[in-house]
Amino acid sequence: MQFTINYSTQAAALLQAGKIEIDRFKCPPWADLVAEARQVAPVYVHFDLRAGNGRLAAGEVDFDEIERFLIETDTPYVNVHLLIEDDVVGSADEAIERMSADIEAAARRFSADRIIAENIPYRVNSADEIGGKYARECVDPAVIRAVLDATGAGFLFDIAHARITAQNLGIDLQTYIDSLPIERMTEMHVTGLGQINGMVTDH
């Protein structure tokens, strides 16, 4: 198991001063930032890929660039966010089909065992910082499980996202977590929660 934190100049200074210990810095796929962070510690790239909007399946994503980051940083997984940027989809089956199609496209390039799918934070009647309003089906544990079963992808479990989702849906947190495919978990994100303009957020 490896412990990774988001890269920042402050975190880099703490690491160099011996005040924290980590295995890697987590970075978005920004070449300059990755290069800067790699001067201090190994890097793990977290991609802004979305399963459900059709771009992966349509070949509108630069797979070559993703592969370069994987090779350059020895990042073991390609993460995707289970995210359909619509208020409503026709059915749970439609959500499963759309998200699975994108993941399968990524898996054809990188193999299913390197794809991990992340649960997103569901907010009621509000815009989410990673993509605006989206379908409730995206956070349905049965839908998430069906997508993983159909594609062979692993699960990236984000605890804060689960907390936000449970709160906004009025569901007991432990009940919601217990219904997620935790047995498929490959990676876990842990962060605190705060409020921005009255909205509970993890960023």
PDB file of C-alpha atoms in Angstrom:
ATOM      1  CA  MET A   1       0.000   0.000   0.000  1.00  0.00           C
ATOM      2  CA  GLN A   2       1.190   3.507  -0.819  1.00  0.00           C
ATOM      3  CA  PHE A   3       0.269   6.826   0.791  1.00  0.00           C
ATOM      4  CA  THR A   4      -0.178   9.777  -1.557  1.00  0.00           C
ATOM      5  CA  ILE A   5      -1.180  13.405  -0.975  1.00  0.00           C
ATOM      6  CA  ASN A   6      -2.024  16.241  -3.337  1.00  0.00           C
ATOM      7  CA  TYR A   7       1.031  18.160  -4.479  1.00  0.00           C
ATOM      8  CA  SER A   8       1.538  21.719  -3.338  1.00  0.00           C
ATOM      9  CA  THR A   9       4.598  23.851  -2.694  1.00  0.00           C
ATOM     10  CA  GLN A  10       3.685  23.790   0.997  1.00  0.00           C
ATOM     11  CA  ALA A  11       3.537  19.991   1.054  1.00  0.00           C
ATOM     12  CA  ALA A  12       6.834  19.810  -0.828  1.00  0.00           C
ATOM     13  CA  ALA A  13       8.476  22.052   1.768  1.00  0.00           C
ATOM     14  CA  LEU A  14       7.163  19.888   4.614  1.00  0.00           C
ATOM     15  CA  LEU A  15       8.441  16.743   2.916  1.00  0.00           C
ATOM     16  CA  GLN A  16      11.865  18.235   2.303  1.00  0.00           C
ATOM     17  CA  ALA A  17      12.028  19.364   5.935  1.00  0.00           C
ATOM     18  CA  GLY A  18      11.300  15.827   7.087  1.00  0.00           C
ATOM     19  CA  LYS A  19       8.017  16.823   8.733  1.00  0.00           C
ATOM     20  CA  ILE A  20       5.827  14.467   6.693  1.00  0.00           C
ATOM     21  CA  GLU A  21       6.353  11.083   5.073  1.00  0.00           C
ATOM     22  CA  ILE A  22       4.660  10.044   1.825  1.00  0.00           C
ATOM     23  CA  ASP A  23       5.213   7.627  -1.026  1.00  0.00           C
ATOM     24  CA  ARG A  24       4.066   9.928  -3.832  1.00  0.00           C
ATOM     25  CA  PHE A  25       2.513  13.246  -4.706  1.00  0.00           C
ATOM     26  CA  LYS A  26      -0.841  13.156  -6.483  1.00  0.00           C
ATOM     27  CA  CYS A  27      -1.032  15.490  -9.483  1.00  0.00           C
ATOM     28  CA  PRO A  28      -3.478  16.235 -12.281  1.00  0.00           C
ATOM     29  CA  PRO A  29      -2.187  15.491 -15.807  1.00  0.00           C
ATOM     30  CA  TRP A  30      -0.431  18.834 -16.160  1.00  0.00           C
ATOM     31  CA  ALA A  31       3.066  18.357 -17.535  1.00  0.00           C
ATOM     32  CA  ASP A  32       4.643  21.367 -15.813  1.00  0.00           C
ATOM     33  CA  LEU A  33       3.192  20.508 -12.410  1.00  0.00           C
ATOM     34  CA  VAL A  34       4.157  16.853 -12.739  1.00  0.00           C
ATOM     35  CA  ALA A  35       7.721  17.857 -13.617  1.00  0.00           C
ATOM     36  CA  GLU A  36       7.863  20.219 -10.629  1.00  0.00           C
ATOM     37  CA  ALA A  37       6.549  17.602  -8.210  1.00  0.00           C
ATOM     38  CA  ARG A  38       8.876  14.900  -9.517  1.00  0.00           C
ATOM     39  CA  GLN A  39      11.848  16.972  -8.433  1.00  0.00           C
ATOM     40  CA  VAL A  40      10.752  16.318  -4.852  1.00  0.00           C
ATOM     41  CA  ALA A  41       9.083  12.878  -4.863  1.00  0.00           C
ATOM     42  CA  PRO A  42       7.545  10.270  -7.162  1.00  0.00           C
ATOM     43  CA  VAL A  43       4.216  11.276  -8.709  1.00  0.00           C
ATOM     44  CA  TYR A  44       0.851   9.578  -9.135  1.00  0.00           C
ATOM     45  CA  VAL A  45      -1.293  11.119 -11.891  1.00  0.00           C
ATOM     46  CA  HIS A  46      -5.037  11.488 -11.285  1.00  0.00           C
ATOM     47  CA  PHE A  47      -6.868  11.980 -14.575  1.00  0.00           C
ATOM     48  CA  ASP A  48      -9.987  14.065 -15.256  1.00  0.00           C
ATOM     49  CA  LEU A  49     -11.702  11.336 -17.262  1.00  0.00           C
ATOM     50  CA  ARG A  50     -15.448  10.797 -17.159  1.00  0.00           C
ATOM     51  CA  ALA A  51     -17.325   7.593 -17.805  1.00  0.00           C
ATOM     52  CA  GLY A  52     -20.746   8.430 -19.155  1.00  0.00           C
ATOM     53  CA  ASN A  53     -20.293  11.445 -21.405  1.00  0.00           C
ATOM     54  CA  GLY A  54     -19.293   9.315 -24.410  1.00  0.00           C
ATOM     55  CA  ARG A  55     -15.933  10.953 -25.079  1.00  0.00           C
ATOM     56  CA  LEU A  56     -13.867   7.893 -24.232  1.00  0.00           C
ATOM     57  CA  ALA A  57     -16.032   5.645 -26.406  1.00  0.00           C
ATOM     58  CA  ALA A  58     -15.922   8.172 -29.257  1.00  0.00           C
ATOM     59  CA  GLY A  59     -12.128   8.348 -29.178  1.00  0.00           C
ATOM     60  CA  GLU A  60     -12.180  12.034 -28.238  1.00  0.00           C
ATOM     61  CA  VAL A  61      -9.625  11.549 -25.458  1.00  0.00           C
ATOM     62  CA  ASP A  62      -5.871  11.597 -26.082  1.00  0.00           C
ATOM     63  CA  PHE A  63      -4.955   8.057 -25.040  1.00  0.00           C
ATOM     64  CA  ASP A  64      -1.368   8.594 -26.164  1.00  0.00           C
ATOM     65  CA  GLU A  65      -0.960  11.462 -23.703  1.00  0.00           C
ATOM     66  CA  ILE A  66      -2.428   9.356 -20.911  1.00  0.00           C
ATOM     67  CA  GLU A  67      -0.001   6.566 -21.720  1.00  0.00           C
ATOM     68  CA  ARG A  68       2.933   8.977 -21.662  1.00  0.00           C
ATOM     69  CA  PHE A  69       1.981  10.080 -18.158  1.00  0.00           C
ATOM     70  CA  LEU A  70       1.594   6.455 -17.040  1.00  0.00           C
ATOM     71  CA  ILE A  71       5.033   5.542 -18.331  1.00  0.00           C
ATOM     72  CA  GLU A  72       6.765   8.714 -17.171  1.00  0.00           C
ATOM     73  CA  THR A  73       5.454   8.509 -13.601  1.00  0.00           C
ATOM     74  CA  ASP A  74       4.865   4.765 -13.236  1.00  0.00           C
ATOM     75  CA  THR A  75       1.242   5.504 -12.346  1.00  0.00           C
ATOM     76  CA  PRO A  76      -0.390   2.058 -12.094  1.00  0.00           C
ATOM     77  CA  TYR A  77      -4.027   2.945 -12.810  1.00  0.00           C
ATOM     78  CA  VAL A  78      -6.187   5.045 -15.113  1.00  0.00           C
ATOM     79  CA  ASN A  79      -8.990   6.555 -13.056  1.00  0.00           C
ATOM     80  CA  VAL A  80     -12.376   7.561 -14.420  1.00  0.00           C
ATOM     81  CA  HIS A  81     -15.217   9.414 -12.696  1.00  0.00           C
ATOM     82  CA  LEU A  82     -18.642   7.777 -12.914  1.00  0.00           C
ATOM     83  CA  LEU A  83     -20.324  10.903 -14.184  1.00  0.00           C
ATOM     84  CA  ILE A  84     -23.175  11.585 -16.580  1.00  0.00           C
ATOM     85  CA  GLU A  85     -23.578  15.310 -16.993  1.00  0.00           C
ATOM     86  CA  ASP A  86     -27.360  15.288 -17.377  1.00  0.00           C
ATOM     87  CA  ASP A  87     -30.028  15.996 -14.791  1.00  0.00           C
ATOM     88  CA  VAL A  88     -31.930  12.904 -15.883  1.00  0.00           C
ATOM     89  CA  VAL A  89     -31.198   9.738 -17.839  1.00  0.00           C
ATOM     90  CA  GLY A  90     -33.880   7.428 -19.119  1.00  0.00           C
ATOM     91  CA  SER A  91     -33.166   4.583 -16.724  1.00  0.00           C
ATOM     92  CA  ALA A  92     -30.566   2.882 -14.590  1.00  0.00           C
ATOM     93  CA  ASP A  93     -29.892   0.570 -17.527  1.00  0.00           C
ATOM     94  CA  GLU A  94     -29.096   3.566 -19.729  1.00  0.00           C
ATOM     95  CA  ALA A  95     -26.666   4.904 -17.134  1.00  0.00           C
ATOM     96  CA  ILE A  96     -24.972   1.514 -16.881  1.00  0.00           C
ATOM     97  CA  GLU A  97     -24.704   1.244 -20.654  1.00  0.00           C
ATOM     98  CA  ARG A  98     -23.264   4.734 -21.106  1.00  0.00           C
ATOM     99  CA  MET A  99     -20.707   4.492 -18.310  1.00  0.00           C
ATOM    100  CA  SER A 100     -19.714   0.951 -19.269  1.00  0.00           C
ATOM    101  CA  ALA A 101     -19.131   1.923 -22.900  1.00  0.00           C
ATOM    102  CA  ASP A 102     -16.626   4.589 -21.891  1.00  0.00           C
ATOM    103  CA  ILE A 103     -14.812   2.317 -19.451  1.00  0.00           C
ATOM    104  CA  GLU A 104     -14.633  -0.474 -22.020  1.00  0.00           C
ATOM    105  CA  ALA A 105     -13.039   1.935 -24.496  1.00  0.00           C
ATOM    106  CA  ALA A 106     -10.358   2.811 -21.949  1.00  0.00           C
ATOM    107  CA  ALA A 107      -9.919  -0.858 -21.079  1.00  0.00           C
ATOM    108  CA  ARG A 108      -9.291  -1.750 -24.718  1.00  0.00           C
ATOM    109  CA  ARG A 109      -6.282   0.551 -24.619  1.00  0.00           C
ATOM    110  CA  PHE A 110      -4.984  -0.016 -21.092  1.00  0.00           C
ATOM    111  CA  SER A 111      -6.680  -3.308 -19.966  1.00  0.00           C
ATOM    112  CA  ALA A 112      -9.564  -3.566 -17.522  1.00  0.00           C
ATOM    113  CA  ASP A 113      -7.369  -4.328 -14.526  1.00  0.00           C
ATOM    114  CA  ARG A 114      -5.746  -0.896 -14.862  1.00  0.00           C
ATOM    115  CA  ILE A 115      -9.042   1.025 -14.900  1.00  0.00           C
ATOM    116  CA  ILE A 116     -10.516   2.242 -11.608  1.00  0.00           C
ATOM    117  CA  ALA A 117     -13.898   3.961 -11.384  1.00  0.00           C
ATOM    118  CA  GLU A 118     -14.515   6.644  -8.757  1.00  0.00           C
ATOM    119  CA  ASN A 119     -17.777   7.417  -6.965  1.00  0.00           C
ATOM    120  CA  ILE A 120     -18.690  11.084  -7.330  1.00  0.00           C
ATOM    121  CA  PRO A 121     -20.303  13.498  -4.837  1.00  0.00           C
ATOM    122  CA  TYR A 122     -24.011  13.953  -5.511  1.00  0.00           C
ATOM    123  CA  ARG A 123     -25.466  17.367  -4.772  1.00  0.00           C
ATOM    124  CA  VAL A 124     -29.148  18.197  -5.028  1.00  0.00           C
ATOM    125  CA  ASN A 125     -30.035  21.210  -7.195  1.00  0.00           C
ATOM    126  CA  SER A 126     -26.500  22.514  -7.330  1.00  0.00           C
ATOM    127  CA  ALA A 127     -23.556  22.583  -9.682  1.00  0.00           C
ATOM    128  CA  ASP A 128     -20.727  20.241  -8.807  1.00  0.00           C
ATOM    129  CA  GLU A 129     -17.159  21.436  -9.163  1.00  0.00           C
ATOM    130  CA  ILE A 130     -16.158  18.517 -11.373  1.00  0.00           C
ATOM    131  CA  GLY A 131     -18.864  18.829 -13.963  1.00  0.00           C
ATOM    132  CA  GLY A 132     -22.123  20.576 -13.210  1.00  0.00           C
ATOM    133  CA  LYS A 133     -25.464  18.861 -12.671  1.00  0.00           C
ATOM    134  CA  TYR A 134     -25.570  15.152 -13.304  1.00  0.00           C
ATOM    135  CA  ALA A 135     -27.765  12.103 -13.096  1.00  0.00           C
ATOM    136  CA  ARG A 136     -28.657  10.587  -9.744  1.00  0.00           C
ATOM    137  CA  GLU A 137     -28.151   7.139 -11.260  1.00  0.00           C
ATOM    138  CA  CYS A 138     -24.389   7.804 -11.183  1.00  0.00           C
ATOM    139  CA  VAL A 139     -24.311   7.420  -7.399  1.00  0.00           C
ATOM    140  CA  ASP A 140     -26.734   4.490  -7.171  1.00  0.00           C
ATOM    141  CA  PRO A 141     -24.717   1.634  -5.606  1.00  0.00           C
ATOM    142  CA  ALA A 142     -26.516  -0.933  -7.758  1.00  0.00           C
ATOM    143  CA  VAL A 143     -25.564   1.000 -10.892  1.00  0.00           C
ATOM    144  CA  ILE A 144     -21.951   1.369  -9.776  1.00  0.00           C
ATOM    145  CA  ARG A 145     -21.730  -2.340  -9.011  1.00  0.00           C
ATOM    146  CA  ALA A 146     -23.282  -3.260 -12.364  1.00  0.00           C
ATOM    147  CA  VAL A 147     -20.789  -1.071 -14.230  1.00  0.00           C
ATOM    148  CA  LEU A 148     -17.846  -2.690 -12.456  1.00  0.00           C
ATOM    149  CA  ASP A 149     -19.255  -6.173 -13.068  1.00  0.00           C
ATOM    150  CA  ALA A 150     -19.795  -5.421 -16.757  1.00  0.00           C
ATOM    151  CA  THR A 151     -16.359  -3.935 -17.356  1.00  0.00           C
ATOM    152  CA  GLY A 152     -14.023  -5.629 -14.891  1.00  0.00           C
ATOM    153  CA  ALA A 153     -12.841  -2.254 -13.583  1.00  0.00           C
ATOM    154  CA  GLY A 154     -11.767  -1.706  -9.996  1.00  0.00           C
ATOM    155  CA  PHE A 155     -13.361   0.689  -7.520  1.00  0.00           C
ATOM    156  CA  LEU A 156     -11.842   3.992  -6.426  1.00  0.00           C
ATOM    157  CA  PHE A 157     -13.687   4.678  -3.174  1.00  0.00           C
ATOM    158  CA  ASP A 158     -13.815   8.345  -2.193  1.00  0.00           C
ATOM    159  CA  ILE A 159     -15.024   8.612   1.401  1.00  0.00           C
ATOM    160  CA  ALA A 160     -15.800  12.336   1.257  1.00  0.00           C
ATOM    161  CA  HIS A 161     -17.810  11.859  -1.919  1.00  0.00           C
ATOM    162  CA  ALA A 162     -19.829   9.138  -0.192  1.00  0.00           C
ATOM    163  CA  ARG A 163     -20.452  11.429   2.794  1.00  0.00           C
ATOM    164  CA  ILE A 164     -21.679  14.255   0.554  1.00  0.00           C
ATOM    165  CA  THR A 165     -23.898  11.891  -1.430  1.00  0.00           C
ATOM    166  CA  ALA A 166     -25.465  10.271   1.631  1.00  0.00           C
ATOM    167  CA  GLN A 167     -26.126  13.664   3.198  1.00  0.00           C
ATOM    168  CA  ASN A 168     -27.804  15.060   0.098  1.00  0.00           C
ATOM    169  CA  LEU A 169     -29.906  11.954  -0.493  1.00  0.00           C
ATOM    170  CA  GLY A 170     -30.940  11.695   3.147  1.00  0.00           C
ATOM    171  CA  ILE A 171     -29.411   8.227   3.485  1.00  0.00           C
ATOM    172  CA  ASP A 172     -27.554   6.881   6.516  1.00  0.00           C
ATOM    173  CA  LEU A 173     -23.846   7.091   5.678  1.00  0.00           C
ATOM    174  CA  GLN A 174     -22.910   3.615   6.858  1.00  0.00           C
ATOM    175  CA  THR A 175     -25.863   2.105   5.014  1.00  0.00           C
ATOM    176  CA  TYR A 176     -24.771   3.846   1.817  1.00  0.00           C
ATOM    177  CA  ILE A 177     -21.138   2.776   2.178  1.00  0.00           C
ATOM    178  CA  ASP A 178     -22.140  -0.813   2.944  1.00  0.00           C
ATOM    179  CA  SER A 179     -24.088  -0.923  -0.326  1.00  0.00           C
ATOM    180  CA  LEU A 180     -21.106   0.172  -2.441  1.00  0.00           C
ATOM    181  CA  PRO A 181     -18.793  -2.449  -4.033  1.00  0.00           C
ATOM    182  CA  ILE A 182     -16.091  -2.007  -1.397  1.00  0.00           C
ATOM    183  CA  GLU A 183     -14.811  -5.513  -2.103  1.00  0.00           C
ATOM    184  CA  ARG A 184     -13.667  -4.191  -5.500  1.00  0.00           C
ATOM    185  CA  MET A 185     -11.731  -1.283  -3.972  1.00  0.00           C
ATOM    186  CA  THR A 186      -8.288  -0.674  -5.436  1.00  0.00           C
ATOM    187  CA  GLU A 187      -7.736   2.890  -4.240  1.00  0.00           C
ATOM    188  CA  MET A 188      -9.232   5.066  -1.507  1.00  0.00           C
ATOM    189  CA  HIS A 189      -9.417   8.860  -1.224  1.00  0.00           C
ATOM    190  CA  VAL A 190      -9.660  10.448   2.214  1.00  0.00           C
ATOM    191  CA  THR A 191     -10.273  14.143   2.855  1.00  0.00           C
ATOM    192  CA  GLY A 192     -12.165  16.394   5.220  1.00  0.00           C
ATOM    193  CA  LEU A 193     -15.295  18.350   4.397  1.00  0.00           C
ATOM    194  CA  GLY A 194     -15.870  22.096   4.481  1.00  0.00           C
ATOM    195  CA  GLN A 195     -18.404  24.629   3.285  1.00  0.00           C
ATOM    196  CA  ILE A 196     -18.186  27.145   0.459  1.00  0.00           C
ATOM    197  CA  ASN A 197     -21.147  29.503   0.116  1.00  0.00           C
ATOM    198  CA  GLY A 198     -23.196  27.115   2.193  1.00  0.00           C
ATOM    199  CA  MET A 199     -22.361  24.090   0.034  1.00  0.00           C
ATOM    200  CA  VAL A 200     -20.624  21.118   1.620  1.00  0.00           C
ATOM    201  CA  THR A 201     -17.471  20.424  -0.368  1.00  0.00           C
ATOM    202  CA  ASP A 202     -14.361  18.290  -0.215  1.00  0.00           C
ATOM    203  CA  HIS A 203     -12.139  20.558  -2.343  1.00  0.00           C
TER     204      HIS A 203
END
